[in-house]
């Protein structure tokens, strides 16, 4: 039998991080005058942690293999963007908007595919993932191609984007990650005569 510890860590980490992203998004929505410099540090650090959790999720091999199936590449992208946001102190709000916009669009598109796979797999509430993914893509596109230059409006858009991504990842994790205590390895070694 295989250890379920990596799966539990990935699921718990994903749920906690998704909730934290939702709370941080709400914080930015209700405090749009937040300092752009601090915003960049928080967003960059959050992206790095989120990327690490995504990679752990990919390596966990959960039963359905829906929620974390694209998370190796997405985790590496998030870590790279997070490092770039932290290291780029000039015009930080633009860098954060582009980084979070790209990650929201990519995450939304990948989750649209996961929602379709979930429907085929028989998960009844697959449509929640689909609706949340479409909203996330829409908010990501709005953030990426923003027309407002006001820092206040950009922080509001960042807040909405983070809230949408947090809800999307929370729904995907809760609905598609199943942990079975007595799970067997992926392949069984056998000797044939």
mmCIF file of C-alpha atoms in Angstrom:
data_model
loop_
_atom_site.group_PDB
_atom_site.id
_atom_site.type_symbol
_atom_site.label_atom_id
_atom_site.label_comp_id
_atom_site.label_asym_id
_atom_site.label_seq_id
_atom_site.Cartn_x
_atom_site.Cartn_y
_atom_site.Cartn_z
ATOM 1 C CA UNK A 1 0.000 0.000 0.000
ATOM 2 C CA UNK A 2 1.033 3.569 -0.602
ATOM 3 C CA UNK A 3 1.337 6.285 2.034
ATOM 4 C CA UNK A 4 -1.517 8.799 1.994
ATOM 5 C CA UNK A 5 0.533 11.455 3.813
ATOM 6 C CA UNK A 6 1.581 13.314 0.607
ATOM 7 C CA UNK A 7 -2.060 13.397 -0.539
ATOM 8 C CA UNK A 8 -3.258 14.701 2.824
ATOM 9 C CA UNK A 9 -0.522 17.357 2.846
ATOM 10 C CA UNK A 10 -1.374 18.425 -0.705
ATOM 11 C CA UNK A 11 -5.120 18.580 -0.057
ATOM 12 C CA UNK A 12 -4.797 20.349 3.300
ATOM 13 C CA UNK A 13 -2.179 22.750 1.940
ATOM 14 C CA UNK A 14 -4.301 23.529 -1.087
ATOM 15 C CA UNK A 15 -7.430 24.174 1.016
ATOM 16 C CA UNK A 16 -5.582 26.385 3.518
ATOM 17 C CA UNK A 17 -3.787 28.312 0.795
ATOM 18 C CA UNK A 18 -7.003 28.752 -1.200
ATOM 19 C CA UNK A 19 -8.752 30.134 1.878
ATOM 20 C CA UNK A 20 -5.798 32.439 2.542
ATOM 21 C CA UNK A 21 -5.921 33.696 -1.063
ATOM 22 C CA UNK A 22 -9.663 34.386 -0.648
ATOM 23 C CA UNK A 23 -9.044 36.307 2.584
ATOM 24 C CA UNK A 24 -6.189 38.271 1.007
ATOM 25 C CA UNK A 25 -8.390 39.043 -2.017
ATOM 26 C CA UNK A 26 -11.143 40.323 0.283
ATOM 27 C CA UNK A 27 -8.551 42.372 2.178
ATOM 28 C CA UNK A 28 -7.475 44.070 -1.065
ATOM 29 C CA UNK A 29 -11.101 44.631 -2.099
ATOM 30 C CA UNK A 30 -11.923 46.348 1.206
ATOM 31 C CA UNK A 31 -8.530 48.160 1.458
ATOM 32 C CA UNK A 32 -7.763 49.351 -2.097
ATOM 33 C CA UNK A 33 -5.346 52.022 -0.804
ATOM 34 C CA UNK A 34 -2.866 49.339 0.290
ATOM 35 C CA UNK A 35 0.831 50.100 -0.352
ATOM 36 C CA UNK A 36 1.966 48.776 -3.750
ATOM 37 C CA UNK A 37 5.433 47.830 -2.433
ATOM 38 C CA UNK A 38 4.041 45.647 0.328
ATOM 39 C CA UNK A 39 1.481 44.277 -2.130
ATOM 40 C CA UNK A 40 4.291 43.082 -4.393
ATOM 41 C CA UNK A 41 6.113 41.338 -1.563
ATOM 42 C CA UNK A 42 2.923 39.595 -0.379
ATOM 43 C CA UNK A 43 1.853 38.603 -3.883
ATOM 44 C CA UNK A 44 5.315 37.285 -4.793
ATOM 45 C CA UNK A 45 5.691 35.280 -1.589
ATOM 46 C CA UNK A 46 2.160 33.919 -1.961
ATOM 47 C CA UNK A 47 2.867 32.838 -5.535
ATOM 48 C CA UNK A 48 6.028 31.003 -4.454
ATOM 49 C CA UNK A 49 4.215 29.176 -1.635
ATOM 50 C CA UNK A 50 1.286 28.410 -3.943
ATOM 51 C CA UNK A 51 3.702 27.035 -6.544
ATOM 52 C CA UNK A 52 5.325 24.750 -3.976
ATOM 53 C CA UNK A 53 1.916 23.454 -2.834
ATOM 54 C CA UNK A 54 0.965 22.843 -6.478
ATOM 55 C CA UNK A 55 4.131 20.784 -7.062
ATOM 56 C CA UNK A 56 3.529 18.759 -3.888
ATOM 57 C CA UNK A 57 -0.037 18.177 -5.103
ATOM 58 C CA UNK A 58 1.208 16.935 -8.454
ATOM 59 C CA UNK A 59 3.613 14.524 -6.780
ATOM 60 C CA UNK A 60 0.962 13.215 -4.349
ATOM 61 C CA UNK A 61 -0.860 10.986 -6.880
ATOM 62 C CA UNK A 62 -4.363 11.385 -5.441
ATOM 63 C CA UNK A 63 -6.996 8.816 -6.384
ATOM 64 C CA UNK A 64 -8.872 10.689 -9.136
ATOM 65 C CA UNK A 65 -5.836 12.619 -10.390
ATOM 66 C CA UNK A 66 -7.976 15.532 -11.513
ATOM 67 C CA UNK A 67 -7.162 18.467 -9.255
ATOM 68 C CA UNK A 68 -3.389 18.257 -9.476
ATOM 69 C CA UNK A 69 -2.848 16.860 -12.980
ATOM 70 C CA UNK A 70 -1.367 20.088 -14.437
ATOM 71 C CA UNK A 71 0.206 21.372 -11.267
ATOM 72 C CA UNK A 72 3.855 20.580 -11.963
ATOM 73 C CA UNK A 73 4.061 23.072 -14.819
ATOM 74 C CA UNK A 74 1.692 25.519 -13.125
ATOM 75 C CA UNK A 75 3.638 25.310 -9.850
ATOM 76 C CA UNK A 76 6.926 26.012 -11.614
ATOM 77 C CA UNK A 77 5.319 28.964 -13.423
ATOM 78 C CA UNK A 78 3.960 30.367 -10.138
ATOM 79 C CA UNK A 79 7.366 30.081 -8.425
ATOM 80 C CA UNK A 80 9.082 31.791 -11.365
ATOM 81 C CA UNK A 81 6.546 34.629 -11.508
ATOM 82 C CA UNK A 82 6.659 35.017 -7.704
ATOM 83 C CA UNK A 83 10.440 35.399 -7.757
ATOM 84 C CA UNK A 84 10.209 37.914 -10.614
ATOM 85 C CA UNK A 85 7.583 39.973 -8.739
ATOM 86 C CA UNK A 86 9.726 40.086 -5.585
ATOM 87 C CA UNK A 87 12.947 40.920 -7.454
ATOM 88 C CA UNK A 88 11.382 43.645 -9.635
ATOM 89 C CA UNK A 89 10.923 46.604 -7.270
ATOM 90 C CA UNK A 90 10.202 49.187 -9.986
ATOM 91 C CA UNK A 91 6.606 49.557 -11.205
ATOM 92 C CA UNK A 92 5.595 46.720 -8.924
ATOM 93 C CA UNK A 93 1.855 47.171 -9.331
ATOM 94 C CA UNK A 94 2.111 46.537 -13.093
ATOM 95 C CA UNK A 95 4.261 43.461 -12.550
ATOM 96 C CA UNK A 96 1.808 42.091 -9.968
ATOM 97 C CA UNK A 97 -1.178 42.779 -12.249
ATOM 98 C CA UNK A 98 0.438 41.007 -15.192
ATOM 99 C CA UNK A 99 1.636 38.089 -13.050
ATOM 100 C CA UNK A 100 -1.685 37.498 -11.303
ATOM 101 C CA UNK A 101 -3.621 38.106 -14.541
ATOM 102 C CA UNK A 102 -1.586 35.471 -16.401
ATOM 103 C CA UNK A 103 -1.850 32.995 -13.537
ATOM 104 C CA UNK A 104 -5.627 33.546 -13.269
ATOM 105 C CA UNK A 105 -6.129 33.003 -17.001
ATOM 106 C CA UNK A 106 -3.930 29.899 -17.083
ATOM 107 C CA UNK A 107 -5.465 28.449 -13.911
ATOM 108 C CA UNK A 108 -8.963 29.119 -15.224
ATOM 109 C CA UNK A 109 -8.294 27.442 -18.580
ATOM 110 C CA UNK A 110 -6.749 24.396 -16.895
ATOM 111 C CA UNK A 111 -9.676 24.160 -14.478
ATOM 112 C CA UNK A 112 -12.150 24.322 -17.397
ATOM 113 C CA UNK A 113 -10.483 21.192 -18.703
ATOM 114 C CA UNK A 114 -10.561 19.639 -15.218
ATOM 115 C CA UNK A 115 -14.286 20.405 -14.954
ATOM 116 C CA UNK A 116 -14.932 18.600 -18.243
ATOM 117 C CA UNK A 117 -12.831 15.640 -17.066
ATOM 118 C CA UNK A 118 -14.731 15.699 -13.759
ATOM 119 C CA UNK A 119 -18.062 15.477 -15.568
ATOM 120 C CA UNK A 120 -16.834 12.512 -17.593
ATOM 121 C CA UNK A 121 -15.480 10.951 -14.398
ATOM 122 C CA UNK A 122 -18.897 11.258 -12.750
ATOM 123 C CA UNK A 123 -18.402 14.083 -10.249
ATOM 124 C CA UNK A 124 -21.869 15.591 -9.863
ATOM 125 C CA UNK A 125 -20.865 19.171 -9.052
ATOM 126 C CA UNK A 126 -18.413 19.550 -11.946
ATOM 127 C CA UNK A 127 -20.368 22.587 -13.128
ATOM 128 C CA UNK A 128 -19.288 24.556 -10.018
ATOM 129 C CA UNK A 129 -15.687 24.205 -11.142
ATOM 130 C CA UNK A 130 -16.641 25.227 -14.691
ATOM 131 C CA UNK A 131 -18.535 28.368 -13.632
ATOM 132 C CA UNK A 132 -15.788 29.374 -11.213
ATOM 133 C CA UNK A 133 -13.129 28.770 -13.893
ATOM 134 C CA UNK A 134 -14.938 30.922 -16.466
ATOM 135 C CA UNK A 135 -15.291 33.746 -13.929
ATOM 136 C CA UNK A 136 -11.592 33.433 -13.037
ATOM 137 C CA UNK A 137 -10.579 33.665 -16.702
ATOM 138 C CA UNK A 138 -12.801 36.729 -17.122
ATOM 139 C CA UNK A 139 -11.320 38.486 -14.103
ATOM 140 C CA UNK A 140 -7.794 37.518 -15.217
ATOM 141 C CA UNK A 141 -8.375 38.985 -18.687
ATOM 142 C CA UNK A 142 -9.788 42.150 -17.131
ATOM 143 C CA UNK A 143 -6.731 42.414 -14.896
ATOM 144 C CA UNK A 144 -4.273 41.719 -17.694
ATOM 145 C CA UNK A 145 -5.826 44.175 -20.150
ATOM 146 C CA UNK A 146 -6.794 46.753 -17.552
ATOM 147 C CA UNK A 147 -7.788 50.154 -18.830
ATOM 148 C CA UNK A 148 -7.645 51.994 -15.527
ATOM 149 C CA UNK A 149 -4.327 53.317 -14.346
ATOM 150 C CA UNK A 150 -5.495 54.200 -10.867
ATOM 151 C CA UNK A 151 -3.641 52.194 -8.233
ATOM 152 C CA UNK A 152 -6.857 51.944 -6.234
ATOM 153 C CA UNK A 153 -8.725 50.341 -9.149
ATOM 154 C CA UNK A 154 -5.823 47.979 -9.866
ATOM 155 C CA UNK A 155 -5.706 46.813 -6.240
ATOM 156 C CA UNK A 156 -9.475 46.207 -6.410
ATOM 157 C CA UNK A 157 -9.012 44.137 -9.576
ATOM 158 C CA UNK A 158 -6.183 42.223 -7.902
ATOM 159 C CA UNK A 159 -8.481 41.516 -4.962
ATOM 160 C CA UNK A 160 -11.257 40.209 -7.219
ATOM 161 C CA UNK A 161 -8.774 38.084 -9.160
ATOM 162 C CA UNK A 162 -7.317 36.571 -5.995
ATOM 163 C CA UNK A 163 -10.790 35.904 -4.605
ATOM 164 C CA UNK A 164 -11.864 34.194 -7.854
ATOM 165 C CA UNK A 165 -8.704 32.055 -7.963
ATOM 166 C CA UNK A 166 -9.037 31.131 -4.296
ATOM 167 C CA UNK A 167 -12.639 30.004 -4.742
ATOM 168 C CA UNK A 168 -11.752 28.110 -7.927
ATOM 169 C CA UNK A 169 -8.902 26.209 -6.289
ATOM 170 C CA UNK A 170 -10.931 25.534 -3.150
ATOM 171 C CA UNK A 171 -13.825 24.066 -5.164
ATOM 172 C CA UNK A 172 -11.496 21.998 -7.331
ATOM 173 C CA UNK A 173 -9.641 20.582 -4.336
ATOM 174 C CA UNK A 174 -12.755 19.797 -2.302
ATOM 175 C CA UNK A 175 -14.694 18.256 -5.196
ATOM 176 C CA UNK A 176 -11.965 16.265 -6.948
ATOM 177 C CA UNK A 177 -9.345 15.180 -4.406
ATOM 178 C CA UNK A 178 -10.352 11.899 -2.804
ATOM 179 C CA UNK A 179 -8.116 10.146 -0.308
ATOM 180 C CA UNK A 180 -8.581 6.454 0.367
ATOM 181 C CA UNK A 181 -6.673 4.999 3.306
ATOM 182 C CA UNK A 182 -5.892 1.669 1.690
ATOM 183 C CA UNK A 183 -4.737 2.851 -1.712
ATOM 184 C CA UNK A 184 -2.532 0.541 -3.735
ATOM 185 C CA UNK A 185 0.397 1.608 -5.933
ATOM 186 C CA UNK A 186 -0.230 2.600 -9.551
ATOM 187 C CA UNK A 187 1.261 -0.576 -10.975
ATOM 188 C CA UNK A 188 1.569 -4.067 -9.676
ATOM 189 C CA UNK A 189 4.820 -5.856 -10.349
ATOM 190 C CA UNK A 190 4.248 -9.421 -11.444
ATOM 191 C CA UNK A 191 6.382 -12.210 -12.728
ATOM 192 C CA UNK A 192 4.899 -14.157 -15.613
ATOM 193 C CA UNK A 193 5.946 -17.664 -16.571
#
